[in-house]
Amino acid sequence: MIGYNPKDWWKLIFAFHRSDTFRFLLPGIAGVAAYTGVVAYVENDVFHASFKNTTVVHSLVGFVLSMLLVFRTNTAYERWWEGRKLWGSFVNNSRNLALKLHAILPRDSAERETFRVLIINYIFAAKEHLRTGVHVKKLAQTGPYDTDFYQQKKHVPNQIMGAIYQEINNLYHNQNITGDQLIVLNSELQSFTDNLGGCERIKRTPIPYAYSLFLKKVIFLYVFTMPIGFVIEFKYWAIPIVAIIFYVFASIEVIAEEIEDPFGTDANDLPTDIIYETIKDNLEEIL
């Protein structure tokens, strides 16, 4: 995720980075401009066409298309923001669990180190699980929880959480914690799985195919029929006008496509790497 100062208008207006939609859409913008130029030449210089009220239809359709794009953007942003709330909950849950274990476990106990490693591993595994998959060799090892243990199941976060539950259960059976403390710790552990389940729901439930397909078709038809009417009224000035309109509408769709899956490594995705480092630093300090 890119950090920036939202109040620095001039820097943002003239900034171009790898995620900027203008760079991504530049070939399409050039193609639309060339296509509009050809239509302008054919209608004005070859056929000398003269239509009346040529922009009315596109004005009406443009309003409907704008409403569709607003809905599309809001839906994508809701998914992005929900993902951010879930990862914020990961931070809070990790701190709360670590603070409770810090109060319960003796300072010199080996269990403190085990829980610290397992919780950090769980957050790392959750982050990578939502991307391309977990490389178990990157997980820290402690006691019986080595690489062979982590790769026993395809769902690595579940495997790690199972180990944490087992360690909590061992504390209870060894009478290191009471039944009330077991209940308190269980509520924190359950929230980890709930958060990951919410992230998986966002990851695996894209915008309905029919809606996305329809919106792209409408944008295509709207832009590629626009020069037919606009070049009569605006002549060759229709070239930049149509190109700008294509840039605006297509950019909204491209941005929505990027942020609707917020757990990757794109410039506008959630800063899960930074959140993971924050949790890691907190747990190392607490435990």
Tab-separated table of C-alpha atoms in Angstrom:
chain	number	residue	atom	x	y	z
A	1	MET	CA	0.000	0.000	0.000
A	2	ILE	CA	1.277	3.460	-0.913
A	3	GLY	CA	1.577	6.039	1.855
A	4	TYR	CA	0.878	9.629	0.868
A	5	ASN	CA	-0.208	13.043	2.101
A	6	PRO	CA	-3.818	13.623	0.940
A	7	LYS	CA	-3.391	17.389	1.330
A	8	ASP	CA	-0.544	17.617	-1.193
A	9	TRP	CA	-2.717	18.363	-4.233
A	10	TRP	CA	-0.080	19.321	-6.789
A	11	LYS	CA	2.123	16.347	-6.055
A	12	LEU	CA	-0.811	13.960	-6.385
A	13	ILE	CA	-2.098	15.556	-9.603
A	14	PHE	CA	1.221	15.195	-11.409
A	15	ALA	CA	2.287	11.910	-9.792
A	16	PHE	CA	2.622	8.807	-11.947
A	17	HIS	CA	3.360	5.437	-10.387
A	18	ARG	CA	3.086	1.822	-11.413
A	19	SER	CA	-0.503	1.514	-10.143
A	20	ASP	CA	-1.726	4.695	-11.792
A	21	THR	CA	-4.658	3.954	-14.073
A	22	PHE	CA	-3.417	6.404	-16.726
A	23	ARG	CA	-0.314	4.325	-17.336
A	24	PHE	CA	-2.336	1.116	-17.399
A	25	LEU	CA	-4.952	2.520	-19.780
A	26	LEU	CA	-2.589	4.534	-22.000
A	27	PRO	CA	-2.696	2.040	-24.926
A	28	GLY	CA	-6.494	2.008	-24.746
A	29	ILE	CA	-6.657	5.803	-24.547
A	30	ALA	CA	-4.421	6.094	-27.606
A	31	GLY	CA	-6.569	3.559	-29.452
A	32	VAL	CA	-9.798	5.396	-28.614
A	33	ALA	CA	-8.260	8.706	-29.714
A	34	ALA	CA	-7.134	7.199	-33.029
A	35	TYR	CA	-10.538	5.600	-33.588
A	36	THR	CA	-12.288	8.934	-32.876
A	37	GLY	CA	-9.956	10.681	-35.324
A	38	VAL	CA	-10.844	8.206	-38.060
A	39	VAL	CA	-14.581	8.619	-37.395
A	40	ALA	CA	-14.199	12.422	-37.414
A	41	TYR	CA	-12.407	12.329	-40.755
A	42	VAL	CA	-14.936	9.986	-42.366
A	43	GLU	CA	-18.046	11.811	-41.155
A	44	ASN	CA	-16.837	15.392	-41.569
A	45	ASP	CA	-14.459	15.265	-44.531
A	46	VAL	CA	-15.728	12.323	-46.554
A	47	PHE	CA	-19.500	12.056	-46.077
A	48	HIS	CA	-20.058	15.567	-44.688
A	49	ALA	CA	-22.693	14.086	-42.368
A	50	SER	CA	-25.073	16.299	-40.412
A	51	PHE	CA	-27.096	14.831	-37.562
A	52	LYS	CA	-29.235	16.699	-35.068
A	53	ASN	CA	-29.160	16.318	-31.259
A	54	THR	CA	-26.340	13.803	-31.567
A	55	THR	CA	-25.294	13.906	-27.904
A	56	VAL	CA	-28.685	13.493	-26.203
A	57	VAL	CA	-28.696	9.704	-26.146
A	58	HIS	CA	-25.190	9.500	-24.703
A	59	SER	CA	-26.095	12.092	-22.078
A	60	LEU	CA	-28.955	9.911	-20.849
A	61	VAL	CA	-26.985	6.662	-21.002
A	62	GLY	CA	-24.020	8.372	-19.341
A	63	PHE	CA	-26.135	9.176	-16.286
A	64	VAL	CA	-27.222	5.533	-15.941
A	65	LEU	CA	-23.649	4.327	-16.471
A	66	SER	CA	-22.425	6.722	-13.802
A	67	MET	CA	-24.894	5.264	-11.306
A	68	LEU	CA	-23.689	1.742	-12.132
A	69	LEU	CA	-20.067	2.775	-11.638
A	70	VAL	CA	-20.891	4.418	-8.301
A	71	PHE	CA	-22.458	1.191	-7.111
A	72	ARG	CA	-19.453	-0.752	-8.434
A	73	THR	CA	-16.983	1.485	-6.612
A	74	ASN	CA	-18.915	1.430	-3.336
A	75	THR	CA	-19.154	-2.366	-3.427
A	76	ALA	CA	-15.420	-2.753	-4.047
A	77	TYR	CA	-14.521	-0.239	-1.319
A	78	GLU	CA	-16.778	-1.985	1.182
A	79	ARG	CA	-14.823	-5.201	0.574
A	80	TRP	CA	-11.526	-3.315	1.012
A	81	TRP	CA	-12.661	-1.642	4.222
A	82	GLU	CA	-14.086	-4.838	5.678
A	83	GLY	CA	-10.743	-6.522	5.046
A	84	ARG	CA	-9.003	-3.658	6.861
A	85	LYS	CA	-11.301	-4.057	9.858
A	86	LEU	CA	-10.626	-7.787	9.986
A	87	TRP	CA	-6.870	-7.229	9.992
A	88	GLY	CA	-7.268	-4.557	12.632
A	89	SER	CA	-9.064	-7.184	14.677
A	90	PHE	CA	-6.069	-9.490	14.162
A	91	VAL	CA	-3.896	-6.826	15.795
A	92	ASN	CA	-6.219	-6.402	18.773
A	93	ASN	CA	-6.761	-10.139	19.266
A	94	SER	CA	-3.034	-10.844	19.156
A	95	ARG	CA	-2.322	-8.181	21.751
A	96	ASN	CA	-5.149	-9.286	24.030
A	97	LEU	CA	-4.126	-12.945	23.873
A	98	ALA	CA	-0.471	-12.105	24.466
A	99	LEU	CA	-1.296	-9.839	27.423
A	100	LYS	CA	-3.482	-12.511	29.019
A	101	LEU	CA	-0.821	-15.178	28.558
A	102	HIS	CA	1.759	-12.765	29.934
A	103	ALA	CA	-0.316	-12.380	33.096
A	104	ILE	CA	-1.020	-16.109	33.433
A	105	LEU	CA	2.305	-17.761	32.556
A	106	PRO	CA	5.459	-17.462	34.683
A	107	ARG	CA	8.126	-15.237	33.173
A	108	ASP	CA	10.668	-18.034	32.858
A	109	SER	CA	8.296	-20.670	31.406
A	110	ALA	CA	8.983	-22.332	28.067
A	111	GLU	CA	5.317	-22.006	27.156
A	112	ARG	CA	5.697	-18.239	26.704
A	113	GLU	CA	8.181	-18.775	23.878
A	114	THR	CA	5.994	-21.469	22.311
A	115	PHE	CA	2.907	-19.256	22.267
A	116	ARG	CA	4.871	-16.289	20.956
A	117	VAL	CA	6.213	-18.283	18.010
A	118	LEU	CA	2.890	-19.974	17.225
A	119	ILE	CA	0.830	-16.777	17.278
A	120	ILE	CA	3.321	-14.941	15.049
A	121	ASN	CA	3.394	-17.938	12.719
A	122	TYR	CA	-0.398	-17.925	12.541
A	123	ILE	CA	-0.526	-14.279	11.448
A	124	PHE	CA	2.193	-14.862	8.860
A	125	ALA	CA	0.430	-17.980	7.577
A	126	ALA	CA	-2.897	-16.123	7.377
A	127	LYS	CA	-1.263	-13.334	5.357
A	128	GLU	CA	0.346	-15.733	2.887
A	129	HIS	CA	-2.717	-18.007	2.791
A	130	LEU	CA	-4.726	-15.092	1.393
A	131	ARG	CA	-2.125	-14.547	-1.331
A	132	THR	CA	-0.404	-17.382	-3.192
A	133	GLY	CA	-0.079	-19.927	-0.387
A	134	VAL	CA	2.121	-20.519	2.646
A	135	HIS	CA	5.768	-21.540	2.322
A	136	VAL	CA	6.143	-23.546	5.516
A	137	LYS	CA	9.935	-23.223	5.490
A	138	LYS	CA	9.504	-19.515	6.290
A	139	LEU	CA	7.676	-20.324	9.537
A	140	ALA	CA	9.650	-20.256	12.787
A	141	GLN	CA	10.131	-23.584	14.548
A	142	THR	CA	9.712	-24.271	18.220
A	143	GLY	CA	9.662	-27.591	20.062
A	144	PRO	CA	7.678	-30.234	18.153
A	145	TYR	CA	6.299	-27.651	15.752
A	146	ASP	CA	8.713	-27.910	12.852
A	147	THR	CA	8.375	-27.853	9.058
A	148	ASP	CA	7.033	-31.409	8.945
A	149	PHE	CA	4.297	-30.477	11.409
A	150	TYR	CA	3.217	-27.389	9.471
A	151	GLN	CA	2.903	-29.170	6.139
A	152	GLN	CA	0.700	-31.976	7.441
A	153	LYS	CA	-2.407	-30.093	6.272
A	154	LYS	CA	-3.150	-27.925	3.245
A	155	HIS	CA	-4.733	-25.239	5.417
A	156	VAL	CA	-1.631	-24.174	7.350
A	157	PRO	CA	-3.354	-21.532	9.540
A	158	ASN	CA	-5.761	-24.206	10.825
A	159	GLN	CA	-2.816	-26.472	11.603
A	160	ILE	CA	-1.127	-23.732	13.624
A	161	MET	CA	-4.318	-22.775	15.440
A	162	GLY	CA	-4.825	-26.428	16.308
A	163	ALA	CA	-1.374	-26.408	17.918
A	164	ILE	CA	-2.269	-23.291	19.933
A	165	TYR	CA	-5.487	-24.934	21.143
A	166	GLN	CA	-3.486	-28.027	22.096
A	167	GLU	CA	-1.033	-25.943	24.120
A	168	ILE	CA	-3.899	-24.187	25.907
A	169	ASN	CA	-5.492	-27.560	26.630
A	170	ASN	CA	-2.196	-28.821	28.042
A	171	LEU	CA	-2.043	-25.848	30.386
A	172	TYR	CA	-5.524	-26.670	31.647
A	173	HIS	CA	-4.845	-30.391	32.154
A	174	ASN	CA	-1.582	-29.593	33.930
A	175	GLN	CA	-3.587	-27.226	36.171
A	176	ASN	CA	-1.534	-24.226	35.131
A	177	ILE	CA	-4.740	-22.355	34.288
A	178	THR	CA	-8.241	-22.567	35.715
A	179	GLY	CA	-11.470	-23.309	33.904
A	180	ASP	CA	-12.397	-19.618	33.948
A	181	GLN	CA	-9.057	-18.682	32.396
A	182	LEU	CA	-9.578	-21.372	29.753
A	183	ILE	CA	-12.893	-19.764	28.772
A	184	VAL	CA	-11.312	-16.311	28.605
A	185	LEU	CA	-8.485	-17.538	26.365
A	186	ASN	CA	-10.872	-19.520	24.168
A	187	SER	CA	-12.815	-16.381	23.220
A	188	GLU	CA	-9.621	-14.780	21.932
A	189	LEU	CA	-8.603	-17.881	19.981
A	190	GLN	CA	-12.017	-18.169	18.359
A	191	SER	CA	-11.773	-14.611	17.063
A	192	PHE	CA	-8.622	-15.507	15.092
A	193	THR	CA	-10.487	-18.154	13.110
A	194	ASP	CA	-13.490	-15.857	12.664
A	195	ASN	CA	-11.269	-13.117	11.225
A	196	LEU	CA	-9.577	-15.459	8.786
A	197	GLY	CA	-12.953	-16.846	7.748
A	198	GLY	CA	-14.143	-13.316	6.991
A	199	CYS	CA	-11.050	-12.668	4.877
A	200	GLU	CA	-11.557	-15.929	2.986
A	201	ARG	CA	-15.148	-14.938	2.283
A	202	ILE	CA	-13.951	-11.702	0.652
A	203	LYS	CA	-11.171	-13.498	-1.215
A	204	ARG	CA	-13.304	-16.293	-2.624
A	205	THR	CA	-16.498	-14.385	-3.406
A	206	PRO	CA	-15.813	-11.999	-6.291
A	207	ILE	CA	-18.312	-9.604	-7.792
A	208	PRO	CA	-20.923	-11.663	-9.724
A	209	TYR	CA	-19.631	-12.504	-13.190
A	210	ALA	CA	-22.759	-11.338	-14.997
A	211	TYR	CA	-22.609	-7.888	-13.363
A	212	SER	CA	-18.911	-7.375	-14.119
A	213	LEU	CA	-19.353	-8.582	-17.703
A	214	PHE	CA	-22.363	-6.347	-18.290
A	215	LEU	CA	-20.636	-3.246	-16.953
A	216	LYS	CA	-17.579	-3.759	-19.178
A	217	LYS	CA	-19.796	-4.233	-22.225
A	218	VAL	CA	-21.757	-1.060	-21.461
A	219	ILE	CA	-18.551	0.968	-21.089
A	220	PHE	CA	-17.256	-0.440	-24.386
A	221	LEU	CA	-20.450	0.288	-26.301
A	222	TYR	CA	-20.818	3.729	-24.749
A	223	VAL	CA	-17.281	4.838	-25.628
A	224	PHE	CA	-17.114	3.324	-29.100
A	225	THR	CA	-20.462	4.761	-30.212
A	226	MET	CA	-19.745	8.179	-28.721
A	227	PRO	CA	-17.568	9.468	-31.622
A	228	ILE	CA	-20.389	8.831	-34.133
A	229	GLY	CA	-22.427	11.635	-32.611
A	230	PHE	CA	-19.810	13.811	-30.955
A	231	VAL	CA	-17.673	14.496	-34.034
A	232	ILE	CA	-20.622	16.232	-35.713
A	233	GLU	CA	-20.831	18.821	-32.950
A	234	PHE	CA	-17.238	19.040	-31.750
A	235	LYS	CA	-15.341	18.154	-34.958
A	236	TYR	CA	-11.779	17.051	-34.182
A	237	TRP	CA	-12.113	18.311	-30.612
A	238	ALA	CA	-14.070	15.105	-30.042
A	239	ILE	CA	-10.725	13.226	-29.986
A	240	PRO	CA	-9.583	14.497	-26.549
A	241	ILE	CA	-13.162	14.591	-25.238
A	242	VAL	CA	-13.857	10.919	-25.980
A	243	ALA	CA	-10.381	9.892	-24.781
A	244	ILE	CA	-10.898	11.653	-21.438
A	245	ILE	CA	-14.357	10.130	-20.971
A	246	PHE	CA	-12.918	6.666	-21.684
A	247	TYR	CA	-10.129	7.320	-19.178
A	248	VAL	CA	-12.600	8.346	-16.463
A	249	PHE	CA	-15.047	5.475	-16.866
A	250	ALA	CA	-12.453	2.763	-17.445
A	251	SER	CA	-10.330	3.991	-14.522
A	252	ILE	CA	-13.222	3.577	-12.108
A	253	GLU	CA	-13.672	-0.028	-13.216
A	254	VAL	CA	-9.921	-0.751	-13.030
A	255	ILE	CA	-9.666	0.707	-9.508
A	256	ALA	CA	-12.669	-1.321	-8.380
A	257	GLU	CA	-11.107	-4.503	-9.792
A	258	GLU	CA	-7.917	-3.860	-7.823
A	259	ILE	CA	-9.374	-3.063	-4.423
A	260	GLU	CA	-12.113	-5.716	-4.399
A	261	ASP	CA	-9.391	-8.298	-3.598
A	262	PRO	CA	-7.411	-6.348	-0.969
A	263	PHE	CA	-5.044	-9.044	0.323
A	264	GLY	CA	-2.488	-9.131	-2.496
A	265	THR	CA	0.621	-7.073	-3.190
A	266	ASP	CA	-0.810	-4.382	-5.465
A	267	ALA	CA	-0.107	-0.759	-4.626
A	268	ASN	CA	-3.639	-0.161	-3.338
A	269	ASP	CA	-4.021	-3.424	-1.432
A	270	LEU	CA	-4.034	-3.589	2.356
A	271	PRO	CA	-0.635	-3.220	4.089
A	272	THR	CA	-0.775	-6.729	5.552
A	273	ASP	CA	3.033	-6.987	5.576
A	274	ILE	CA	3.245	-3.911	7.799
A	275	ILE	CA	0.411	-5.151	10.013
A	276	TYR	CA	2.194	-8.480	10.410
A	277	GLU	CA	5.416	-6.729	11.451
A	278	THR	CA	3.447	-4.651	13.957
A	279	ILE	CA	1.935	-7.769	15.515
A	280	LYS	CA	5.324	-9.486	15.576
A	281	ASP	CA	6.962	-6.543	17.362
A	282	ASN	CA	4.116	-6.340	19.879
A	283	LEU	CA	4.246	-10.035	20.734
A	284	GLU	CA	8.023	-10.075	21.072
A	285	GLU	CA	7.756	-7.175	23.474
A	286	ILE	CA	4.897	-8.657	25.533
A	287	LEU	CA	6.021	-12.280	25.670
